[in-house]
Coordinates of C-alpha atoms and ligand atoms in Angstrom, one line a residue:
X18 CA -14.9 28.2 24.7
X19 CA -12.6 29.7 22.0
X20 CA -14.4 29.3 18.4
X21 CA -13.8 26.4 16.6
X22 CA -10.3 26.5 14.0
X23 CA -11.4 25.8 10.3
X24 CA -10.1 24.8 7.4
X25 CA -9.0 27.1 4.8
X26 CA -12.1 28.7 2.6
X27 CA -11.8 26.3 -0.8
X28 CA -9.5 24.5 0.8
X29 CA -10.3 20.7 1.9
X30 CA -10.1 17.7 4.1
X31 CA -10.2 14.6 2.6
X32 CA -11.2 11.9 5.1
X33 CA -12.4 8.3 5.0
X34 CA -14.7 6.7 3.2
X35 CA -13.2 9.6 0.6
X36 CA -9.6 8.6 0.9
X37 CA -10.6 5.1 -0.4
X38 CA -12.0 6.2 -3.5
X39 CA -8.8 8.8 -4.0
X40 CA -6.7 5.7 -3.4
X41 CA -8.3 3.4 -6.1
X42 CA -8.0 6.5 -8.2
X43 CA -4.4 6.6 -7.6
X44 CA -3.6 2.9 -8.2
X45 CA -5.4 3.7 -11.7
X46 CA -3.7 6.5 -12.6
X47 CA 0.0 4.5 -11.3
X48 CA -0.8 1.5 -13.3
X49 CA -1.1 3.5 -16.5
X50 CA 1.4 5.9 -15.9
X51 CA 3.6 2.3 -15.4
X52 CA 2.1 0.6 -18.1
X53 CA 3.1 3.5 -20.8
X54 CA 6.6 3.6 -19.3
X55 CA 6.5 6.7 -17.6
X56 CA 8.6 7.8 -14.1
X57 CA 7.0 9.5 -11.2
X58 CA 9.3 12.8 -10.6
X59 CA 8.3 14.4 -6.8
X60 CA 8.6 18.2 -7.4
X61 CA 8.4 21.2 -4.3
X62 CA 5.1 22.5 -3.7
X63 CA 7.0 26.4 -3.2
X64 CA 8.8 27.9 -6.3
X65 CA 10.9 31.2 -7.0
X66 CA 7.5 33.1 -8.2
X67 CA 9.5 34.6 -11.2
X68 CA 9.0 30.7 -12.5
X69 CA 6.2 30.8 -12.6
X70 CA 5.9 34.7 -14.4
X71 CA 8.7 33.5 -16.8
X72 CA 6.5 30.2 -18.2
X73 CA 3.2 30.5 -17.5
X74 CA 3.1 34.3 -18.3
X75 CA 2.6 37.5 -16.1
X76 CA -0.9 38.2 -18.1
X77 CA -2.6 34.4 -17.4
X78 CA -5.3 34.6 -14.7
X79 CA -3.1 32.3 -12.9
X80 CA -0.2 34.7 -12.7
X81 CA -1.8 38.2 -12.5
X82 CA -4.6 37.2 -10.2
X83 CA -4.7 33.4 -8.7
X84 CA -1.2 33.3 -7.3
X85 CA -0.1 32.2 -3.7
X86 CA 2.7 34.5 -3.6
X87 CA 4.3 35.1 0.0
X88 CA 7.9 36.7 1.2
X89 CA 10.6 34.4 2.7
X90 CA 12.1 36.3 5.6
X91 CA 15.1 36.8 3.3
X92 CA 13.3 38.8 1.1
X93 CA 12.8 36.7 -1.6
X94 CA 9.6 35.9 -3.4
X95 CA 8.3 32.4 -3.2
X96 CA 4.8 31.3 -4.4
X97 CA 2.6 27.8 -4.2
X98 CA 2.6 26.1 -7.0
X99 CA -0.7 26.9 -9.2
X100 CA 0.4 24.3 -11.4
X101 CA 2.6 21.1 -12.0
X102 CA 4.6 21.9 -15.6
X103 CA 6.9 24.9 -14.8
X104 CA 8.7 23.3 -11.7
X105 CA 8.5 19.9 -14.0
X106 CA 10.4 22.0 -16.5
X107 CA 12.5 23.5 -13.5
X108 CA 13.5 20.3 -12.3
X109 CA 14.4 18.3 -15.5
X110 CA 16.8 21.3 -16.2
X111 CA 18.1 21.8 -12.8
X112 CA 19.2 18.2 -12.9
X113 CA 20.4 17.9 -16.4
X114 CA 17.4 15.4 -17.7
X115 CA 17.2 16.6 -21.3
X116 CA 20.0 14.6 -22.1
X117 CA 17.7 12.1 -23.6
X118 CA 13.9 11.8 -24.2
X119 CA 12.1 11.4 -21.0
X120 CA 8.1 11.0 -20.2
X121 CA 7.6 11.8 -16.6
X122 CA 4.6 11.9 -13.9
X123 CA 3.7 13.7 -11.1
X124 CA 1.1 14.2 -8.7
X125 CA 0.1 16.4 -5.4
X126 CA -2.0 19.5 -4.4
X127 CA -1.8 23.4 -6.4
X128 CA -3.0 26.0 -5.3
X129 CA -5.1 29.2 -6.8
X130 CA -7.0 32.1 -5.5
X131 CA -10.1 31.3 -7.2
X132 CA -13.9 31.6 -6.2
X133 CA -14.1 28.3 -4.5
X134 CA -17.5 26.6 -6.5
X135 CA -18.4 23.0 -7.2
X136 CA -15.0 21.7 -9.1
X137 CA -12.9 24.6 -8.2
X138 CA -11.1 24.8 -5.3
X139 CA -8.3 26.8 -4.3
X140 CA -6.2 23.7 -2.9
X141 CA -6.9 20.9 -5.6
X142 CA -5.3 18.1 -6.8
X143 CA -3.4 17.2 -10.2
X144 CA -1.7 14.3 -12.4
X145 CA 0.3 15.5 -14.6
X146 CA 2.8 13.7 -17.3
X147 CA 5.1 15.8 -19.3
X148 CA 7.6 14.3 -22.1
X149 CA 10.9 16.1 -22.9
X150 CA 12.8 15.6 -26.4
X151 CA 10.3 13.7 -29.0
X152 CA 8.7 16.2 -31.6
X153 CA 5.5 14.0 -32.4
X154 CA 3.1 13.8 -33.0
X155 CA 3.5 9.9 -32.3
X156 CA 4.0 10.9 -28.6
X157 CA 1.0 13.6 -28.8
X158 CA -1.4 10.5 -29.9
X159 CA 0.4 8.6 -26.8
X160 CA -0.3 11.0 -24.2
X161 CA -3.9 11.7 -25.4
X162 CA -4.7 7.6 -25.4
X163 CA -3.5 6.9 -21.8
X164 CA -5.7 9.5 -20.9
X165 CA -8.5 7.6 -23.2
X166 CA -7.3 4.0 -21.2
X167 CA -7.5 5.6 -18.0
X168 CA -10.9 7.0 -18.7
X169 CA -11.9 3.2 -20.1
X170 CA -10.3 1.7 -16.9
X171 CA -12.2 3.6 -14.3
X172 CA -15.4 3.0 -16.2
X173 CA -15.9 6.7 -17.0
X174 CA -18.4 7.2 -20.0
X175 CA -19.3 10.1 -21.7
X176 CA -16.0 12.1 -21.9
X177 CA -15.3 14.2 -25.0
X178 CA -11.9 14.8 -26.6
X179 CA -11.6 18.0 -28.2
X180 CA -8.5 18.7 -30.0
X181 CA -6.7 22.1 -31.8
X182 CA -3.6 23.3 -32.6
X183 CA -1.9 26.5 -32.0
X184 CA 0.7 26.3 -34.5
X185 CA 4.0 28.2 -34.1
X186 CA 4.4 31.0 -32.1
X187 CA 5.3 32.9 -35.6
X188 CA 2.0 31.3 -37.1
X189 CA 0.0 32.9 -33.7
X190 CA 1.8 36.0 -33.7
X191 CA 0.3 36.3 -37.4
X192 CA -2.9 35.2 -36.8
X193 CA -3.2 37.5 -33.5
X194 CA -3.4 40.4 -35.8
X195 CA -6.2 39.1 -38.2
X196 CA -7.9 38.2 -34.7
X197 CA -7.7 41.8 -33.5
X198 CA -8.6 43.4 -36.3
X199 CA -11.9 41.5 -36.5
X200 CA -12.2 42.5 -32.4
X201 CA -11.4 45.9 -33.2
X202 CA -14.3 45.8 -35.6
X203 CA -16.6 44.4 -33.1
X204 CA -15.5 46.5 -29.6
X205 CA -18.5 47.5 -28.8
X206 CA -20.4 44.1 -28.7
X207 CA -17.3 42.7 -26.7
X208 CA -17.4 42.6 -22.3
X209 CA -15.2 44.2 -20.3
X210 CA -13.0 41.0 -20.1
X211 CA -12.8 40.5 -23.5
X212 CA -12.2 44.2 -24.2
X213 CA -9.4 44.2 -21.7
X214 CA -8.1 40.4 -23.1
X215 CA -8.1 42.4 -26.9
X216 CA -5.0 43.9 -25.8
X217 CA -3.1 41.7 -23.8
X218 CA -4.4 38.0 -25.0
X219 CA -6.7 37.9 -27.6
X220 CA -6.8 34.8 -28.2
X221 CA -8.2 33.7 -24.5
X222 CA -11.0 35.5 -25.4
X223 CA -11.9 33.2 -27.9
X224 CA -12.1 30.7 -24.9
X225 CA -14.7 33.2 -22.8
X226 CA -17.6 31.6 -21.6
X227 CA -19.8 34.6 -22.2
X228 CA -23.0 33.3 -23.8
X229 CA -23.7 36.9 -25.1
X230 CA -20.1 36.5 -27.2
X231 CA -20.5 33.3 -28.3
X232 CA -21.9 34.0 -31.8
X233 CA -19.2 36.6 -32.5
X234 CA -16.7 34.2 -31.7
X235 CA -17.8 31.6 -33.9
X236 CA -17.8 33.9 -36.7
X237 CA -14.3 35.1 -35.9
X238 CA -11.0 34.1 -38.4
X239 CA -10.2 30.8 -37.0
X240 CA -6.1 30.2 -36.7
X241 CA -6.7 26.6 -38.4
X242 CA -6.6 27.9 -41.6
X243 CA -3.8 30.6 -41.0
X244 CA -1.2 27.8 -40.6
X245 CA 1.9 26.7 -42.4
X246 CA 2.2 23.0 -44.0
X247 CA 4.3 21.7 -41.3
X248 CA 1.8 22.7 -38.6
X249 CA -0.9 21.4 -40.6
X250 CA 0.9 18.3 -41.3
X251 CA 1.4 17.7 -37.7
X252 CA -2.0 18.2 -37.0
X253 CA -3.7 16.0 -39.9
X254 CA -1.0 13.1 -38.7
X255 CA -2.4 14.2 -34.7
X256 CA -6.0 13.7 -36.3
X257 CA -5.3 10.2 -38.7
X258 CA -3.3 8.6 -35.5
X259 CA -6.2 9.2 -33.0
X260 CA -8.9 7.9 -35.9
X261 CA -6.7 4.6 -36.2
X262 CA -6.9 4.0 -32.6
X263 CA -10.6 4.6 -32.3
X264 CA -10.1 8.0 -30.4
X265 CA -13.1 9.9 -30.9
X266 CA -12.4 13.6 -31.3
X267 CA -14.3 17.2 -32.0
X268 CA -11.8 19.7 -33.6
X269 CA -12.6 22.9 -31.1
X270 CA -11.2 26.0 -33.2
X271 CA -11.6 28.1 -30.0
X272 CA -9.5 25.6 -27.4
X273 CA -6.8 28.0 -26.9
X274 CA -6.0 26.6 -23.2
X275 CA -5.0 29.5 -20.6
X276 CA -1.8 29.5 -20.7
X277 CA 1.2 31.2 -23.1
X278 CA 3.9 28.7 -23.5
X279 CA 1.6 25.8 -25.9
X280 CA 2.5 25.4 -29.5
X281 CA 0.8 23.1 -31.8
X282 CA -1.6 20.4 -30.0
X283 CA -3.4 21.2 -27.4
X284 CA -6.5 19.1 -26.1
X285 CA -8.5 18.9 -23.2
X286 CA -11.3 16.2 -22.3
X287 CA -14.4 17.6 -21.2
X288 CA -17.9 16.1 -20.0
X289 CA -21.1 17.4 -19.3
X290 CA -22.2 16.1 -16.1
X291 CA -20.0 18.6 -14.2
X292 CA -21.8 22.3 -15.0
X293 CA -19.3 25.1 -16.2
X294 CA -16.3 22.8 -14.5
X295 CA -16.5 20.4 -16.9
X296 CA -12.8 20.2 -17.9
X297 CA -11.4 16.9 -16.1
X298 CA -8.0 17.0 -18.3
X299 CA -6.0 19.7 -20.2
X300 CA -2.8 19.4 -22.2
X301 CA -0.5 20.6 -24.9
X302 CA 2.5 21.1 -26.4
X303 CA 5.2 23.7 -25.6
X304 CA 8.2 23.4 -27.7
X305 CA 9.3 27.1 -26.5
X306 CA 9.5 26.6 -23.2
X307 CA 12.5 24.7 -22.2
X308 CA 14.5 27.4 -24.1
X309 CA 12.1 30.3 -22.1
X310 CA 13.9 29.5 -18.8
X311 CA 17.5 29.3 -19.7
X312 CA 18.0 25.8 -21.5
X313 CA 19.2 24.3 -24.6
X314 CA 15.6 24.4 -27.4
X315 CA 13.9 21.1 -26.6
X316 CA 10.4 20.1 -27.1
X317 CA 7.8 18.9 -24.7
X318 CA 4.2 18.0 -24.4
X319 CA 2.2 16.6 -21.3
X320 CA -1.0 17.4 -19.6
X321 CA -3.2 17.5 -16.3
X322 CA -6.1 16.2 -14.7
X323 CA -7.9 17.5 -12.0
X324 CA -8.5 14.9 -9.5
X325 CA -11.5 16.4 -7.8
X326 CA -13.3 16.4 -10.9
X327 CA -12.7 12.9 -11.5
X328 CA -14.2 12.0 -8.1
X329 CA -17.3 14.0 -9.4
X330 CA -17.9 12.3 -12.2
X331 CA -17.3 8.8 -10.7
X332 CA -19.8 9.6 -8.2
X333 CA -22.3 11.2 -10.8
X334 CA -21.9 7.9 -12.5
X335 CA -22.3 5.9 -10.1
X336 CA -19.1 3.8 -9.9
X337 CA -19.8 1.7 -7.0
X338 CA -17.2 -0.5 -7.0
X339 CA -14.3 2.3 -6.6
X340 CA -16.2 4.8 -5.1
X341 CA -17.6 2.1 -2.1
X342 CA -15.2 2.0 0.7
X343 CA -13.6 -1.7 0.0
X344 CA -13.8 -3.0 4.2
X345 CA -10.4 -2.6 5.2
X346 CA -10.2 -5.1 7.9
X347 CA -10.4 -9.2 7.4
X348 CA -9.3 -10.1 11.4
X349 CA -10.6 -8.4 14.7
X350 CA -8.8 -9.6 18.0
X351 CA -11.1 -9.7 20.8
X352 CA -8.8 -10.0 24.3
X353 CA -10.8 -10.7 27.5
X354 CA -8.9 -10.4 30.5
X355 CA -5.4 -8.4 31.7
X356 CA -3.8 -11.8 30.9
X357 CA -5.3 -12.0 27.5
X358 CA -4.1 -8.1 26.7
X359 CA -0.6 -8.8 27.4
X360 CA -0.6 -12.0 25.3
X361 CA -2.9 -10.8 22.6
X362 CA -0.6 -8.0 21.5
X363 CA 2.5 -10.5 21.0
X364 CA 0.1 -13.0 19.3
X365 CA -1.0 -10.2 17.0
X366 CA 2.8 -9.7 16.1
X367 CA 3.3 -13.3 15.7
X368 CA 0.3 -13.6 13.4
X369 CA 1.6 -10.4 10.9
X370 CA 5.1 -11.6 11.2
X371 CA 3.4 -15.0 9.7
X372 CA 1.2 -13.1 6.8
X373 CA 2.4 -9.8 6.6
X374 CA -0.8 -8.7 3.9
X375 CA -3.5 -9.8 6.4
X376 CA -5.2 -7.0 7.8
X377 CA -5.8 -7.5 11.5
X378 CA -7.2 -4.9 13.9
X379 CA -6.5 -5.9 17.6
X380 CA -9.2 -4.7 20.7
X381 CA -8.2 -1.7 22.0
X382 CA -9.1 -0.4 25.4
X383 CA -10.9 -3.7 27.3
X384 CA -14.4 -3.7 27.8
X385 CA -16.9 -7.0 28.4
X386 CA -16.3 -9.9 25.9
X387 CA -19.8 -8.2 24.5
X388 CA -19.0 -5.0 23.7
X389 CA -15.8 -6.3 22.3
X390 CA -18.0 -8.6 19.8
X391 CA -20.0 -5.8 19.1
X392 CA -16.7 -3.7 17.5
X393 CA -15.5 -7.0 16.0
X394 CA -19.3 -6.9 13.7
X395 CA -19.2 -3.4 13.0
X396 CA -15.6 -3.6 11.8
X397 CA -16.5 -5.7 8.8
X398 CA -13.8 -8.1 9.4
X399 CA -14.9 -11.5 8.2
X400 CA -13.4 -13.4 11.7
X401 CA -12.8 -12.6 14.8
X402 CA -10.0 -13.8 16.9
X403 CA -10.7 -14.8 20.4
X404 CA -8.3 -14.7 23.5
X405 CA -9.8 -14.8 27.2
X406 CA -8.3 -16.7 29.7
X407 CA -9.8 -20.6 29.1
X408 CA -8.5 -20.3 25.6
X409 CA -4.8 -19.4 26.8
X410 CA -4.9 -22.4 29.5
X411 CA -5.7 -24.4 26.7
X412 CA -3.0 -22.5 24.6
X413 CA -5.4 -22.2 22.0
X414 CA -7.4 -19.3 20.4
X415 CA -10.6 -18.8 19.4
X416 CA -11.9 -18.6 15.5
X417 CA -15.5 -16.8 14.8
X418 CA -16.4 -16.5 12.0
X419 CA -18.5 -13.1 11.8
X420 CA -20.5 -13.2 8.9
X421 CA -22.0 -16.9 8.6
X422 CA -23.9 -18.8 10.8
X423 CA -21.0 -21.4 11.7
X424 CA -19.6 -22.1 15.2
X425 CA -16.6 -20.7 16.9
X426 CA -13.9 -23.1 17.0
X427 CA -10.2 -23.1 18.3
X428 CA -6.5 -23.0 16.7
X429 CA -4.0 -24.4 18.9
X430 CA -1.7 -21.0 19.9
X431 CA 1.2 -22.8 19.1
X432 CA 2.2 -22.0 15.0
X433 CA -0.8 -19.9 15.1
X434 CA 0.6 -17.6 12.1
X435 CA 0.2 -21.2 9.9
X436 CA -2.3 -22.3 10.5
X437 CA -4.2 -18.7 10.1
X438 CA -2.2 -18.6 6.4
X439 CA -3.5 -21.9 5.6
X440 CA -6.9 -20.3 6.2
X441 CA -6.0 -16.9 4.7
X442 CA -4.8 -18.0 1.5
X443 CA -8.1 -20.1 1.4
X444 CA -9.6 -16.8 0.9
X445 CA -10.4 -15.4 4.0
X446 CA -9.5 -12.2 2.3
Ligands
ATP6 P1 -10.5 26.0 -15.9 O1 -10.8 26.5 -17.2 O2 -11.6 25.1 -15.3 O3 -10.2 27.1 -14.9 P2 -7.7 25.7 -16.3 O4 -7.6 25.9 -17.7 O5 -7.4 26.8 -15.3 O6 -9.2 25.2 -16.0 P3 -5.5 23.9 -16.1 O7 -4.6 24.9 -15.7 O8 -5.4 23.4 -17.5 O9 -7.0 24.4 -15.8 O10 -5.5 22.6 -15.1 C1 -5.8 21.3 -15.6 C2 -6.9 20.7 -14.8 O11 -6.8 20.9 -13.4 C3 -8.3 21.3 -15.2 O12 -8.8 20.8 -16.4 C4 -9.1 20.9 -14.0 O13 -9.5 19.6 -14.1 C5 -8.1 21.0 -12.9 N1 -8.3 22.3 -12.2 C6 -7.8 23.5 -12.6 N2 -8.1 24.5 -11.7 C7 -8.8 23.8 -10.7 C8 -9.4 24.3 -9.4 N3 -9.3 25.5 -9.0 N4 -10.0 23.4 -8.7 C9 -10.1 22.1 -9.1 N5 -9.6 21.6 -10.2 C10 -8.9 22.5 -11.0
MG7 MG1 -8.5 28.3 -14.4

């Protein structure tokens, strides 16, 4: 026998009962994204690679080390997306969307070259909205409480909103050099990491997870207090809007988010249930980057959830009602007999024609009358549907009720798709 093809290493199959909870997470996350007025944009899932160098930055982990990156057979470089907001950018460019403010969604699979582990995958799945055009920090309080609403709508408990800003990139530049001057003073207590980061990103190592560091970091200049009054202003009006709307928030002076292109907010909701993956959503503000790939200065601000983590933590708390497969079947057609399995299937037809939501799964593949019954109980449907051949000389069919103790009876054949309505919108659902 020739071995067994598997998937991809960190890279998975999501199959029933699963796909029933990702589904009720979807229709969440589309009702808010509706609710706040925001349009679902569908973006490639292969970009040039030099998009992703030019906004997310050749020095990011992403870039220099969790990249997809192939050759086309022309030559060119192409790379899976690691991540939804450069194409977003891409895209709203390419087809001349800046001309007014937009707020946008997407949603689908990136991909990165990481160390596959509990809540990190190297195929995962994001949401992501992104808003072109409004300064805030109105729409930087919006964007953080649909994430708080969806949160409240899926029951989730215990998720913590930490908050920062980054100020400009003139403000950072500044504050980079107090930042490695107090590094400098410290090399020798600093990893390899965060000796390497010192020259290329010193900021990120603020964000290192090192627990050996974590003292020198909280004694280290904190950016906060190197800002100008308009950055501060944004981010006291970012703090007083989220208080007024009963967003509770920590003020993390080290969230400086992985990647280059954020100015100003950035914020990420974080729990503890998940071990050292504990970040379920991550967003910002990146007025630079627009202009960064070739278009006229506009500002934006969005962020990203990662749906795998969400699952987790559903599951960890124990969310029954979306995580429990809801039974997908309310009508199972039992056909006895060749006659019966030529009429069945244009009865079936008849029937959806008549009630096009009603799910009805039809007998597949004969078998004893039984063994048929036995399918029709272990599909869950509430009824099953009988049709041997005394029903269809009485041109009737049968109607068993599956989960109560009351007889079968029959439903003349004739206006069959009625008279199964009648009872359908009587609740058989
Ligand atoms: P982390 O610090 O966990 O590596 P990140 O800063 O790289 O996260 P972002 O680029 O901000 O993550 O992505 C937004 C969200 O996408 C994360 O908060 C997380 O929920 C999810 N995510 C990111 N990388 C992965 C991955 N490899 N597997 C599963 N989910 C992921
Ligand atoms: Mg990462």
């Amino acid at each position: 026998m020739k071995p067994l093809m598997q998937a991809v290493r960190g890279m998975h199959d999501i199959i029933p009962p699963q796909t029933f909870q990702w589904q009720r997470l979807e229709e969440a996350i589309h009702q808010i994204m509706d609710c706040y007025g925001y349009q679902e944009i569908r973006l490639p899932m292969v970009e040039a690679t030099e998009l992703f160098k030019r906004s997310i930055g050749e020095i990011t982990d992403i870039v220099s080390k969790e990249m997809y990156t192939f050759s086309d057979i022309n030559g060119d470089s192409l790379t899976l997306r690691p991540e939804g907001t450069a194409g977003c950018v891409r895209a709203v460019i390419n087809n001349g969307l800046l001309d007014v403010p937009r707020r946008l969604w997407y949603r689908g699979a990136m991909f990165r070259r990481e160390r596959p582990q509990k809540g990190r995958y190297r195929q995962f799945h994001q949401v992501g909205a992104e808003v072109f055009g409004l300064a805030g920090p109105d729409i930087d309080i919006e964007l953080i409480l649909m994430t708080a609403r969806l949160w409240k709508n899926l029951g989730l408990k215990n998720l913590q909103l930490q908050i920062n800003t980054l100020g400009t990139p003139e403000e950072r530049l500044n504050y980079r050099k107090i930042l490695v001057a107090y590094f400098q003073e410290h090399y020798s207590e600093l990893d390899a990491e965060s000796q390497q980061r010192l020259e290329h990103n010193p900021l990120r190592i603020l964000d290192s997870k090192n627990p050996n560091l974590q003292s020198l970091i909280a004694n280290a200049p904190q950016l906060i207090e190197h800002l100008g009054a308009q950055s501060r202003a944004h981010f006291t009006a970012l703090c007083e809007g989220l208080i007024s709307c009963n967003v509770n928030y920590t003020i993390n002076p080290h969230l400086v988010r992985g990647l280059d292109y954020y100015t100003l907010t950035v914020f990420e909701w974080v729990s503890d249930q998940l071990g050292t993956q504990g970040t379920v959503c991550a967003g910002g503000r990146y007025d630079g980057l627009v202009e960064q790939l070739g278009a006229r200065a506009t500002c934006a601000m969005g962020y990203a959830m990662g749906l795998e983590r969400i699952i987790a933590l559903l599951e960890q708390q124990d969310h029954d009602e979306l995580l429990e497969p809801s039974n997908n079947i309310d009508v199972y057609l039992v056909m006895v007999g060749t006659l019966a399995l030529e009429r069945g299937l244009v009865i079936a037809e008849q029937i959806r024609d008549a009630i096009p939501a009603l799910r009805l799964q039809i007998h597949c593949g004969g078998g004893s009358a039984k063994s048929q019954f036995k399918k029709a109980n272990r599909s869950g449907a509430r009824y099953a549907l009988v049709l041997g051949e005394g029903e269809i000389e009485r041109k009737v069919i049968g109607l068993k009720p599956l989960r109560t103790d009351e007889p079968q009876r029959d439903l003349p054949l004739e206006g069959i798709g009625a008279a199964l309505e009648e009872l359908y919108s009587d609740g058989l659902n």
